[in-house]
Amino acid sequence: MLTNVDSLVDRLRDGMRIAVPVDYAGVAMAFTRPMIARGLRDLDLVCVPTGGLQVDQLIGAGCVRSVETSAVSLGEAGGAPRFNAAVKEGRIRVIDATCPAVHAGLIAAQKGSPFFPMRGLIGTDVLRNRPDWKVIDNPFADQGDPVVLIPAIKPDVAIFHAPMADRAGNVWIGRRRELAPMAYAATDTYVTVDRIVDDNLLADETTAAGVLPALYVSGIAHVPQGAWPYGLWGVYPADTDALKRYAAAARTQEGFDAYMAATETRKEVRA
Amino acid sequence: MLTNVDSLVDRLRDGMRIAVPVDYAGVAMAFTRPMIARGLRDLDLVCVPTGGLQVDQLIGAGCVRSVETSAVSLGEAGGAPRFNAAVKEGRIRVIDATCPAVHAGLIAAQKGSPFFPMRGLIGTDVLRNRPDWKVIDNPFADQGDPVVLIPAIKPDVAIFHAPMADRAGNVWIGRRRELAPMAYAATDTYVTVDRIVDDNLLADETTAAGVLPALYVSGIAHVPQGAWPYGLWGVYPADTDALKRYAAAARTQEGFDAYMAATETRKEVRA
Amino acid sequence: MMSDAPALPSETLITAIAALLADVRHVAVGASSPMPAAGAMLRQALDEQTRHVRLSILGSVAHNFFTNGSGELFDCAGQGRIDAFFLGGGQIDGQANVNLVGAGDYPQSKVRWPGSFGSAYLYFVVPRVILFREEHSPRVMVEQVDFISAPGVSPPDVYRPGGPVALLTGKALFSFDKTRPGFTLVSVHPGETLETIRDATGFDFDHPDVVPQTPAPDAATLALLRGPVLDKLQETYPAFAENWRRDLAAQTQHC
Amino acid sequence: MMSDAPALPSETLITAIAALLADVRHVAVGASSPMPAAGAMLRQALDEQTRHVRLSILGSVAHNFFTNGSGELFDCAGQGRIDAFFLGGGQIDGQANVNLVGAGDYPQSKVRWPGSFGSAYLYFVVPRVILFREEHSPRVMVEQVDFISAPGVSPPDVYRPGGPVALLTGKALFSFDKTRPGFTLVSVHPGETLETIRDATGFDFDHPDVVPQTPAPDAATLALLRGPVLDKLQETYPAFAENWRRDLAAQTQHC
């Protein structure tokens, strides 16, 4: 169960559908450069429910075929430059969603249900561009009552970063519970963690309450500060300066390439 | 927010739909006798997803009109005598469900969705006796693929017992997370707790992970051992002897009446 | 010493359960199911050197790997993460329909049982459902159940990755063929014959010309059962483990 | 000393927001929305003696009352537990349609914005959605959005307990009438007139014969703003609070 990032990246394949979390929920940034180095292609990313730096870098490096997302941005550091450019140039397929629809698709998969009904959406261009969503009349209403059905989202892989895991493979996700449906819905889940603890996290009811059980976890790598330059809730803040440096550099493809070729990987921290 | 059981029971009304948890998830037994003393009638109970002693006692005392449940029993102490008798004599309406259907109805309410689709059920007499459930053809399938839709369950009130709450009204539910959908789905949630803590449970990420926020809680009463004779997970075990004493006494209505008139309320503990 | 005593009937049953669990990755058992739990623990012990068999016992603290409340078992099954589950029944019929609700007309059943629990879902989605009921009598093994909590088979258009594979009772082991559909007698437990099984069973079933006896555990298996399995079971089912030890002691004296 | 300085434009906006939040029980604001957060905090301060106004700020630790991940806000809104929410938009049109996706043809937008976030849901279910965008120009306030992230109004058969009630910009405040549907100019901020608003707005709107000015905060409100509200805001939006203090200091010197 406990291994290193490279051996987890070895298990990824071209064309896989990969779920990644929102910027404040524990992004496994430590996966990004190894994924790029491996030359992965045609990835279908699912942002839960929005994407940021990791998505932008994978797009900039040409690894991505499509992105299903409610938004992609660098937050305070502005728009996501490689995402925006790729959309404008038609180099990736963007599948626009809305946050609760992504959650709905994952919950459907979590429950083993084929779809989940969702209010809202009627009359939006989001819905108009989603032929994979269906509108039916609510069978419980006396008269016409259109409701949108979101099909189950079943990623091949979910990848995220968490504060800690134990040696049995239990991962502490705390109140970032959207990480659990991601893992329930995915076939395999790979996690980087800031630290490994010796005690079993399920043995104590207080810590157990925040645990994603090993049952759903296929591999864990110990990567201190593995979310950097993003923060880890309750542990360390985002490195906004680093995000801004990236945003400035990645305005052009050349700038992005130069940035990625440079040394900003915090290898010294991960070593 | 912090008050006593009697003032919470004062807020209950005849005909309310009340959700209660499974025997091992924190049953607010301390509510039972005050509810009976108040003479509540025509209650519609929703067991999440099964019922036990509390349901049996409320039925025996004539408070209940219907029970929606996947099962009612006293576990190791055997069948639920007043429930079984009332069903046989047609004195209550039993709405037979299956565990995941109860969860599905609560999740639909949690999500603000009108229904939740669920696999299984086709060809069962459970489904045949649920005109409130609908079968549709899965619109995502190429050919006929029947799937059952469970309508949202929106109780007026959810009632349960938990290990602790803080003074702001946050309740620690730990990994008994089915209590959260109960509260999300209900208009009001009343909770008894073993202890009140001074620190805000949301202030620490470790305890926050197991918290039902005050946002969903309408009232809390401090009742040490308020689940008795049921246990409280991770805190104290069930008092199986007391359950067996009840089971033996309640075989007849007279026995039940005599038992309830007697002193087995642990008033000394609750005082 | 204990290991020298011949197999108890319950030990033969537990061994049969472990055999039915060959190759599973994750077994779930109900809260008050000591025998299936013991079978799963024996499976774990038998496979210890080669792989990890996951066992989730509802209501147990030591064997509870869930953190999302009582709904997680069903979610987990729906995700295809549970390979085997056990189901009982107040009535079981020849089509493998199970009834957990009551005998007689519904809803005012003559005899009311607790209810369907999760059977109306799990029976559909868990690939290897083992019907387990010790009482083997015409009252339980009926021609047709009075209420279908969960059906043995479904029409081809119904989503059904799961279903029954076997029926194990205190008298015999049957396999289930969903294409026919119906049960086939696989073996009878010591002391039983095709005739005693016929008498005890309210439904028709297939059988081989010569019906074998359910194999008793070999010495190595008995050692596992009376050692690590019994010790492990003690945590979650102390009363059952105590009875087991008592029966072993009684048998040893008797020999 | 600070309290003596006349109201800053941002303080007038914040006060207008607080007025729009009269009687709400629970307001949610987005992660990078300091002005709406300040308005909600002012509402809390104004009502402190009489009732508790709940404020959830996404991404804030101190103002995060959620424990079920990033989906809980939407669940909470779907349950009817959120009374007011703020929505911006790269484009907003006269039907109160909002566009958070991009300008030009979709999907290869000329200008791509981040995306619709939760707007395609929250706009339908939160009873009091306040459109807030400081930039008030024909580029933002358009006749028709290029992409409808969320529509201002819905046909009668569509489930829609929520929707827009007002549009607040750096120049003016509008109310929204869903029956017409369209905006009505309520007031213009200091320095603006009906004509300057017309020039800056790409869509038609109703207006009273005499357009009042958006009221500046009174002395008591200013004291709350520059005292408890500013202090509280510091925790979650330190940069915004710093700028505010700097502007106040500059204005005091100027006076």
PDB file of C-alpha atoms in Angstrom, chain C residues 2 8 230 239-253:
ATOM      1  CA  MET C   2      -9.005 -29.891  21.580  1.00  0.00           C
ATOM      2  CA  LEU C   8     -18.519 -30.673  15.595  1.00  0.00           C
ATOM      3  CA  LEU C 230     -12.076 -19.196  17.700  1.00  0.00           C
ATOM      4  CA  ALA C 239     -21.460 -16.057  23.704  1.00  0.00           C
ATOM      5  CA  PHE C 240     -21.092 -18.125  20.525  1.00  0.00           C
ATOM      6  CA  ALA C 241     -17.377 -18.671  21.160  1.00  0.00           C
ATOM      7  CA  GLU C 242     -18.130 -19.770  24.730  1.00  0.00           C
ATOM      8  CA  ASN C 243     -20.691 -22.344  23.540  1.00  0.00           C
ATOM      9  CA  TRP C 244     -18.257 -23.635  20.971  1.00  0.00           C
ATOM     10  CA  ARG C 245     -15.551 -24.150  23.602  1.00  0.00           C
ATOM     11  CA  ARG C 246     -18.070 -25.865  25.866  1.00  0.00           C
ATOM     12  CA  ASP C 247     -19.195 -28.225  23.084  1.00  0.00           C
ATOM     13  CA  LEU C 248     -15.572 -29.087  22.355  1.00  0.00           C
ATOM     14  CA  ALA C 249     -14.894 -29.809  26.000  1.00  0.00           C
ATOM     15  CA  ALA C 250     -18.029 -31.976  26.258  1.00  0.00           C
ATOM     16  CA  GLN C 251     -17.082 -33.927  23.152  1.00  0.00           C
ATOM     17  CA  THR C 252     -13.545 -34.552  24.370  1.00  0.00           C
ATOM     18  CA  GLN C 253     -14.905 -35.962  27.635  1.00  0.00           C
TER      19      GLN C 253
END
